[in-house]
Short mmCIF file of C-alpha atoms in Angstrom, two decimals:
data_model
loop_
_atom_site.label_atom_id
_atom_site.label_comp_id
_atom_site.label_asym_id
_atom_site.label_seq_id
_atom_site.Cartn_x
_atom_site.Cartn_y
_atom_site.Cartn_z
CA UNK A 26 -14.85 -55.38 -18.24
CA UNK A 27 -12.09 -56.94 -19.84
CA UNK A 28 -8.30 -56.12 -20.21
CA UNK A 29 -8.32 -52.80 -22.63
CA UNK A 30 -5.76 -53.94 -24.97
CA UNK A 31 -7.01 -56.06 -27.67
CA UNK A 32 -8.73 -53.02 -29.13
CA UNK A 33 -9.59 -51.02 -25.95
CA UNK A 34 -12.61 -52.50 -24.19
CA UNK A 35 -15.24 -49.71 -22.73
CA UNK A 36 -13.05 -46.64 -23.62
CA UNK A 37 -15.88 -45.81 -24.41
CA UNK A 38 -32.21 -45.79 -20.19
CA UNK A 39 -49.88 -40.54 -22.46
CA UNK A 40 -51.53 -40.97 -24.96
CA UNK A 41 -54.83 -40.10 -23.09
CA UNK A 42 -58.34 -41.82 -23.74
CA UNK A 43 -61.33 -39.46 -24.81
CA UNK A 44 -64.45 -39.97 -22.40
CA UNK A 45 -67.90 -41.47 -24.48
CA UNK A 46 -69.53 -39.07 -26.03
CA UNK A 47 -73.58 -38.67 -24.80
CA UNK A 48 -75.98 -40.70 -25.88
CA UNK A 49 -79.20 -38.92 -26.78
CA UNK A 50 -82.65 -40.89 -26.11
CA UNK A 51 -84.96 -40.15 -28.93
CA UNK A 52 -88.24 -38.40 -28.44
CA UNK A 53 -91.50 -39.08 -29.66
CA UNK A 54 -94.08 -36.72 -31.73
CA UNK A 55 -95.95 -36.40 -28.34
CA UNK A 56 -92.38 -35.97 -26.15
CA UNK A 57 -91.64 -32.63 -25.70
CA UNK A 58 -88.90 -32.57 -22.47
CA UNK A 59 -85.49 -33.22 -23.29
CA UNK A 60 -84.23 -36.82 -23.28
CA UNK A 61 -82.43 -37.96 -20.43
CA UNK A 62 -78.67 -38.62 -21.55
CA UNK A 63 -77.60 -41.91 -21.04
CA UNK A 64 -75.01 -42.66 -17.70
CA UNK A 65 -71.34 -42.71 -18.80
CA UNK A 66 -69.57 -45.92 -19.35
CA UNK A 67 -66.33 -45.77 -16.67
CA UNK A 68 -63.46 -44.28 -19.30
CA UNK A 69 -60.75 -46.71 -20.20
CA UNK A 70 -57.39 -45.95 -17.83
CA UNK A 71 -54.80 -44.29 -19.66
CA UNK A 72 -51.73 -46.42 -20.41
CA UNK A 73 -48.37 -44.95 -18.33
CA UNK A 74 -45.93 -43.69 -20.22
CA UNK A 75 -42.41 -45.23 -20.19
CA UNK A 76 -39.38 -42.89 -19.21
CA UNK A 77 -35.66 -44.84 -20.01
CA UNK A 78 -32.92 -43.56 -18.47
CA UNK A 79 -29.68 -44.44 -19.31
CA UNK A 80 -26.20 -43.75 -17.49
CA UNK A 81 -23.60 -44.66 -19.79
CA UNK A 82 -19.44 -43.81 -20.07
CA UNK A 83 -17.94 -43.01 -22.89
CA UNK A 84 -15.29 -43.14 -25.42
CA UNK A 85 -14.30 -40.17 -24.92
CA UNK A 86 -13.85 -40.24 -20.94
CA UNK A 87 -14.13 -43.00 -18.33
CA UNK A 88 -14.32 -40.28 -15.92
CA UNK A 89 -17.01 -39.06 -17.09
CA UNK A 90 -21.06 -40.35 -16.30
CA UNK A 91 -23.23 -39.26 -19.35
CA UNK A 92 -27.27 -39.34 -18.49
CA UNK A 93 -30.09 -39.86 -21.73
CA UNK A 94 -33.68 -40.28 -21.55
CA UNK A 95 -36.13 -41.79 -24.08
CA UNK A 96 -39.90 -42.69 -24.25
CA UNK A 97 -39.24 -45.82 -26.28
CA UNK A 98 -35.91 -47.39 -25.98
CA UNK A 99 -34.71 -46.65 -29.51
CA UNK A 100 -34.21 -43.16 -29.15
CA UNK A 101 -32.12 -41.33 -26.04
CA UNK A 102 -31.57 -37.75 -25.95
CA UNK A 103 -29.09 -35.95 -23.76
CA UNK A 104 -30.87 -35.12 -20.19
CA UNK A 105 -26.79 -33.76 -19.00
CA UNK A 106 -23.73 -34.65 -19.85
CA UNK A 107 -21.14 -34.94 -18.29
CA UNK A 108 -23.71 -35.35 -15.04
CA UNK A 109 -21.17 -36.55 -12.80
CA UNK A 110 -17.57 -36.94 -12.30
CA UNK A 111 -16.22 -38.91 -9.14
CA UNK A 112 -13.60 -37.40 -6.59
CA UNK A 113 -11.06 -39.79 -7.62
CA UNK A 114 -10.98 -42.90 -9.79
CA UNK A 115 -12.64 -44.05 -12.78
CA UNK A 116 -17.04 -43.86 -13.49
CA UNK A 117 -17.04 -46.98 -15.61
CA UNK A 118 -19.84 -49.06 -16.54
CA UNK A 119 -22.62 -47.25 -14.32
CA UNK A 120 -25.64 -48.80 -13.29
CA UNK A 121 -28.75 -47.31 -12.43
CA UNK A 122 -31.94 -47.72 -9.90
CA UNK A 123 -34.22 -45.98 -8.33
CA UNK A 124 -34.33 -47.49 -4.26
CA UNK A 125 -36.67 -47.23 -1.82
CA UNK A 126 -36.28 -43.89 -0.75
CA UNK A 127 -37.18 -42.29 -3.93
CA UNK A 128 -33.41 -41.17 -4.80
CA UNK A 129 -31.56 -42.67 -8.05
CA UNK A 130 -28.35 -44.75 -7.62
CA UNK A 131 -25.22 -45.33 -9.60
CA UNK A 132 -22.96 -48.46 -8.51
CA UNK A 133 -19.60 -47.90 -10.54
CA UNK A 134 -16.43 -49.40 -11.62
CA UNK A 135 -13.90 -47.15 -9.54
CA UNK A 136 -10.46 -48.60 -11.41
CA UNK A 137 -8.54 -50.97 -13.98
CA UNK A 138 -7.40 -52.64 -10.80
CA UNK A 139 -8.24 -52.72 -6.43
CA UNK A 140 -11.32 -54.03 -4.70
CA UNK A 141 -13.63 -51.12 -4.16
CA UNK A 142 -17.38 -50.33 -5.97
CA UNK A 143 -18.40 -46.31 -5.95
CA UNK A 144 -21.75 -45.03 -5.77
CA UNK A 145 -22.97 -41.82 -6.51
CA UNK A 146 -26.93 -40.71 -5.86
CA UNK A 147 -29.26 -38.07 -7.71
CA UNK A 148 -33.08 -37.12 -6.88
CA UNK A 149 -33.77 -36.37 -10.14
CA UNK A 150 -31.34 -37.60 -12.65
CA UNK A 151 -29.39 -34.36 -13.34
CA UNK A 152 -27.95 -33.84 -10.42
CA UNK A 153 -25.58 -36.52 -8.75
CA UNK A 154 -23.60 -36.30 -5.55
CA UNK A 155 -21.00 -38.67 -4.30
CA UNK A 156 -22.33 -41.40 -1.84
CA UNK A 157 -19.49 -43.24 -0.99
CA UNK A 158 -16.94 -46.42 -1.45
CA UNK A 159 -17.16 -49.61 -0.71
CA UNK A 160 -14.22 -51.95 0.03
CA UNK A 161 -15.15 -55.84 -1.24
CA UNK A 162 -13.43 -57.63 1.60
CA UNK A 163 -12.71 -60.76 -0.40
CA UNK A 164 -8.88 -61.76 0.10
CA UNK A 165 -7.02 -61.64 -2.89
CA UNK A 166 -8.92 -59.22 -5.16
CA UNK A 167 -6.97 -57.93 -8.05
CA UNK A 168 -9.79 -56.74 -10.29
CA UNK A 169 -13.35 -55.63 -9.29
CA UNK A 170 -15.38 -54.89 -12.65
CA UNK A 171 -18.93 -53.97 -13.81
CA UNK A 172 -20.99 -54.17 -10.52
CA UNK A 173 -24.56 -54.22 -11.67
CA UNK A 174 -27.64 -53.52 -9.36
CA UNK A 175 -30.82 -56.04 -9.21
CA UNK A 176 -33.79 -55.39 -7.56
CA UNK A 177 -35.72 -58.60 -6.59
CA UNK A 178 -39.52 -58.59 -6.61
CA UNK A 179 -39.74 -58.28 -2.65
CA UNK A 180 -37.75 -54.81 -2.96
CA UNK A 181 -34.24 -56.31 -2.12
CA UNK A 182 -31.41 -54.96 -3.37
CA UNK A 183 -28.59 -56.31 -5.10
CA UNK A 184 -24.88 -55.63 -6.60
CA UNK A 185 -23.30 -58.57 -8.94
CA UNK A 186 -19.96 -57.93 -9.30
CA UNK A 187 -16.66 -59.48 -11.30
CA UNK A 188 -13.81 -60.41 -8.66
CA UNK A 189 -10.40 -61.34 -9.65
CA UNK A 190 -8.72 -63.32 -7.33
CA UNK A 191 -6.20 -64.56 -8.77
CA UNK A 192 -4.53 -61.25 -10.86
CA UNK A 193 -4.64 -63.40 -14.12
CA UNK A 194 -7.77 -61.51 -15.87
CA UNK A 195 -9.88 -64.45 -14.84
CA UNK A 196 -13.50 -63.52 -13.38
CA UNK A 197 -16.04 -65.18 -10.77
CA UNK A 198 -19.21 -63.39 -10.22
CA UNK A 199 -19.89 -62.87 -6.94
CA UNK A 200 -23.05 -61.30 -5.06
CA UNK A 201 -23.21 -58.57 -2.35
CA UNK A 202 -26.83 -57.95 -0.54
CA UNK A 203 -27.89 -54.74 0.83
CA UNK A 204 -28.01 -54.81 4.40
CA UNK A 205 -29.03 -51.09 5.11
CA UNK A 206 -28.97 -48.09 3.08
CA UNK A 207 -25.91 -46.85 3.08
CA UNK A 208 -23.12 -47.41 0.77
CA UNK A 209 -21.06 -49.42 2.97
CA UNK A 210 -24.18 -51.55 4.28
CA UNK A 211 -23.30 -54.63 2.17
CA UNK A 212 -22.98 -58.62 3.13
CA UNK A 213 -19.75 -60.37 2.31
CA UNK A 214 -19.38 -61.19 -1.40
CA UNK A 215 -20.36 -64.74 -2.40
CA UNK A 216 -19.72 -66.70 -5.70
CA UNK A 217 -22.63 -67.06 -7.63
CA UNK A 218 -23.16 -70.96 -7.86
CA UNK A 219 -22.75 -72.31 -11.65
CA UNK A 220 -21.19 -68.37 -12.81
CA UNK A 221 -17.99 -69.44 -10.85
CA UNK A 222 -15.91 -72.09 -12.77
CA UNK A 223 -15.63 -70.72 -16.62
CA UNK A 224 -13.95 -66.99 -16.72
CA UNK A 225 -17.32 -65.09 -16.73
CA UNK A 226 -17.50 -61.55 -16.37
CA UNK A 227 -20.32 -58.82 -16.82
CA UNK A 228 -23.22 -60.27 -15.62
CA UNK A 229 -26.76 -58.90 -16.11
CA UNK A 230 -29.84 -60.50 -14.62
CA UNK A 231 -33.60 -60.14 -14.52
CA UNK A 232 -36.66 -62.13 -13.03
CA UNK A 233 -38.97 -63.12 -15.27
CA UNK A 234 -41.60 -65.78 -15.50
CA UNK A 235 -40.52 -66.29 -12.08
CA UNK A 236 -37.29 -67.50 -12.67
CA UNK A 237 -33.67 -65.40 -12.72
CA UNK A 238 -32.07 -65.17 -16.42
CA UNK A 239 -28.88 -64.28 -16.56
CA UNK A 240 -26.79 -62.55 -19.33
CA UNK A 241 -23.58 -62.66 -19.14
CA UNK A 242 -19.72 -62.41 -21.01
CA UNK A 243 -17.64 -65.71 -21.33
CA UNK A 244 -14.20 -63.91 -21.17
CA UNK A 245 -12.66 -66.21 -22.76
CA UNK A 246 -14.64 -66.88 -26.12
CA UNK A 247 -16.02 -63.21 -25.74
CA UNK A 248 -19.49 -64.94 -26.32
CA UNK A 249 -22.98 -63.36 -24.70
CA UNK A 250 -24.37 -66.25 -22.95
CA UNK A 251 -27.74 -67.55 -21.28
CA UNK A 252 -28.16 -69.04 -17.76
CA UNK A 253 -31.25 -69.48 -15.76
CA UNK A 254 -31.78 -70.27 -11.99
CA UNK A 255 -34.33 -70.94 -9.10
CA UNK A 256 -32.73 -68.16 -6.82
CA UNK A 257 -30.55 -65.19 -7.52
CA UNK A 258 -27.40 -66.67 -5.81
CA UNK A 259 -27.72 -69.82 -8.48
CA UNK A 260 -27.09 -72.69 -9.00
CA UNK A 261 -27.45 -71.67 -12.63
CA UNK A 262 -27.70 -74.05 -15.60
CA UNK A 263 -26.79 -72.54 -19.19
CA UNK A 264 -29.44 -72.15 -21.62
CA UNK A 265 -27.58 -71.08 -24.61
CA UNK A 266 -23.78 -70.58 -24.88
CA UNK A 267 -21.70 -69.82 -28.16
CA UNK A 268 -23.51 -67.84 -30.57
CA UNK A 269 -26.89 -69.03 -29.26
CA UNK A 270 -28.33 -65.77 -30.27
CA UNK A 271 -26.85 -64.70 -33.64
CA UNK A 272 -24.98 -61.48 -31.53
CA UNK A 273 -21.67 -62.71 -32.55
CA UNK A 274 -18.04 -62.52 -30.24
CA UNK A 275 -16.35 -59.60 -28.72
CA UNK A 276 -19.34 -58.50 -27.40
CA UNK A 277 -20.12 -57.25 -23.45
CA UNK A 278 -21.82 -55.40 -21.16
CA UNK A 279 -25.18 -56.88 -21.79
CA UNK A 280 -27.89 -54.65 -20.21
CA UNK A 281 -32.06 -55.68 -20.47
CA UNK A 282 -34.72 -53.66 -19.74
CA UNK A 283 -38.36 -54.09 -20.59
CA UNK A 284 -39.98 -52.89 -23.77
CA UNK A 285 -43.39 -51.03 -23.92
CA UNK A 286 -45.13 -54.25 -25.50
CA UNK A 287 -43.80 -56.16 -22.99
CA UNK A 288 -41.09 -57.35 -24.88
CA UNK A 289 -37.23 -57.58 -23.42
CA UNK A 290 -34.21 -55.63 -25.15
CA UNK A 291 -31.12 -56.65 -24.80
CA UNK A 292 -28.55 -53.54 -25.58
CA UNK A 293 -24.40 -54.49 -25.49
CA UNK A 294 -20.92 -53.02 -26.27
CA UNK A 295 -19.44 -54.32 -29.57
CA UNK A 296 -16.15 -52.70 -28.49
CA UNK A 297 -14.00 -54.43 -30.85
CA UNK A 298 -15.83 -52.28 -33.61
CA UNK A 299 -16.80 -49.62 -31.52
CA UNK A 300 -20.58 -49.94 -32.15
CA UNK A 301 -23.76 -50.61 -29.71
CA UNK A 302 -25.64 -52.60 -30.67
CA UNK A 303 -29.61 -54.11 -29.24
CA UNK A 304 -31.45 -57.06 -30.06
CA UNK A 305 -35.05 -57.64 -29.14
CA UNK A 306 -37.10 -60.61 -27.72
CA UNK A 307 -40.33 -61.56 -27.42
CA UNK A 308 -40.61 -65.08 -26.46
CA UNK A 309 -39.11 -65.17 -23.32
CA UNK A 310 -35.79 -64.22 -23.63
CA UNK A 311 -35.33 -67.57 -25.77
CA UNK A 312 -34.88 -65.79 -29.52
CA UNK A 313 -33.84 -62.86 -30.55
CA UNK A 314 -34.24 -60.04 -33.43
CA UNK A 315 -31.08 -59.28 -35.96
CA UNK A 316 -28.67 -56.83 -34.46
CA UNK A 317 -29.54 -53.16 -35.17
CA UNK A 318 -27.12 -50.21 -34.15
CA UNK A 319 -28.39 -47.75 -31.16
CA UNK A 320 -28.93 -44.61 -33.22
CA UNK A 321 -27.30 -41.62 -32.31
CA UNK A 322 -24.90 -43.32 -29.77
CA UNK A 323 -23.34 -46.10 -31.58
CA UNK A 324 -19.37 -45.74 -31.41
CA UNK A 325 -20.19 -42.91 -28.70
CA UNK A 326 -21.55 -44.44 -25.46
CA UNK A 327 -19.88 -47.45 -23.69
CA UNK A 328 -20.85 -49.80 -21.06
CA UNK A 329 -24.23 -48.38 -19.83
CA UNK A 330 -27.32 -49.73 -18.16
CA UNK A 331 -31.21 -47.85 -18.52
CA UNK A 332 -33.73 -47.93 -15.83
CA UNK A 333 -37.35 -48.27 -17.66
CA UNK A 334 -40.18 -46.41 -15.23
CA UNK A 335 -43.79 -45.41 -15.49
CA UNK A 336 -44.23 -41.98 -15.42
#
């Protein structure tokens, strides 16, 4: 989440398997009971359908949280909109997760400047209530931008957060750890070893192949870049930096989510044109497809993130 001006950054997530048919044992000339039908094999398990939602802002309002649904990442429909507007404050850059007791959580930008993440909660995607503040105790903070939840794979939860510190525009990541279940129930904010020396902002990660990716915006050069660690809290060590990817500058707000082929897609804000855009991998995060626009909410939807489930 960048300063707005130059050109007004983020104004602007079963098919079912027929049993075997009976087998018929043929009869003889000299057979005259019915044949015995043969025992079913076990039918195949039906794949799970995948449900994306997406929580998004948008161009139109940053007070405003916008909910879509799709069944294959491509295509979102409205599921309500707006679905949620905060007492106070802004709803930028919303991030979405279903925790442990079954509700769905947003963790939101709450202002262009202050230290304080909001959270709203929904059980069913529709309908969101506030849950609360929380105030980053870090000393210093000017800015605190695009929190981002991550979910480790021993249920763990996570916000990774932009602090500035020094009320320049110039970003650390840092990382809070839940410590209950209430919005307030969060450790003290720590730098996120290796994110913490270059301006970096925006910072999206995911396990896989049992190791953390991250995806995150250089502030500076505007570039989408790659860094991969042993543990969540880092040290990271960049993979790809620059245009690694062939996603260009002035982009942000990286969000990944699985695909149903097991694929990752990477979805981000081109804000300078005012297009979304995703990009698709399926080696590992390592190369990626040609930019394609996100149809129907291109130039509409800003800084979003999309929770993939099987339903």
């Amino acid at each position: 989440m960048s300063r707005r001006p130059p050109p007004g950054r983020r104004l602007l997530l079963k098919g079912a398997l027929g049993a075997g048919a009976l087998a018929a044992v043929p009869g003889t000339a000299h057979a005259m009971s019915p044949a015995a039908p043969a025992p079913h094999a076990p039918a195949p398990s039906a794949p799970a359908a995948a449900r994306y939602t997406m929580t998004a802002f948008t161009n139109t309002s940053e007070s405003n949280m916008y909910v879509y649904e799709s069944s294959d990442a491509t295509t979102y429909t409205l599921l309500k909109g707006p679905a949620y507007t905060p007492p106070s404050g802004l709803i930028r850059d919303p991030s979405i997760i279903r925790r442990g007791d079954g509700d769905y959580w947003i963790v939101h930008t709450t202002d262009w400047t202050g230290n304080t993440i909001g959270f709203a909660r929904s059980a069913d995607r529709v309908n969101w209530e506030f849950a609360g503040t929380h105030t980053l105790p870090t000393a210093g903070t000017a800015r605190t931008w695009a929190p981002e939840w991550f979910v480790d794979e021993d249920g763990s939860v996570h916000v990774l957060v932009s602090l500035d510190l020094t009320g320049d525009y110039t970003f650390v990541p840092h990382l809070l750890s839940a410590t209950g279940t209430g919005p307030g129930d969060w450790s003290e904010p720590r730098p996120v070893a290796g994110l913490d020396t270059s301006n970096y902002i925006d910072t999206f990660v995911v396990r896989h192949d049992g190791r953390y990716h991250a995806i995150t915006k250089q502030e500076t050069t505007k570039y989408l870049e790659h860094a991969v660690a042993d543990r969540l809290e880092g040290p990271y060590t960049f993979l790809g930096t620059g245009d690694w990817a062939g996603w260009g500058s002035w982009r942000e707000g990286p969000a990944l989510v699985r695909l149903p082929d097991g694929g990752w897609r990477a979805y981000f804000d081109g804000y300078a044109e005012q297009k979304y855009w995703y990009s698709d991998s399926h080696d590992g995060l390592t190369t990626w497809t040609p930019l394609r626009e996100l149809p129907g909410l291109t130039g509409f939807a800003r800084h979003f993130t999309v929770l993939k489930e099987d339903v």
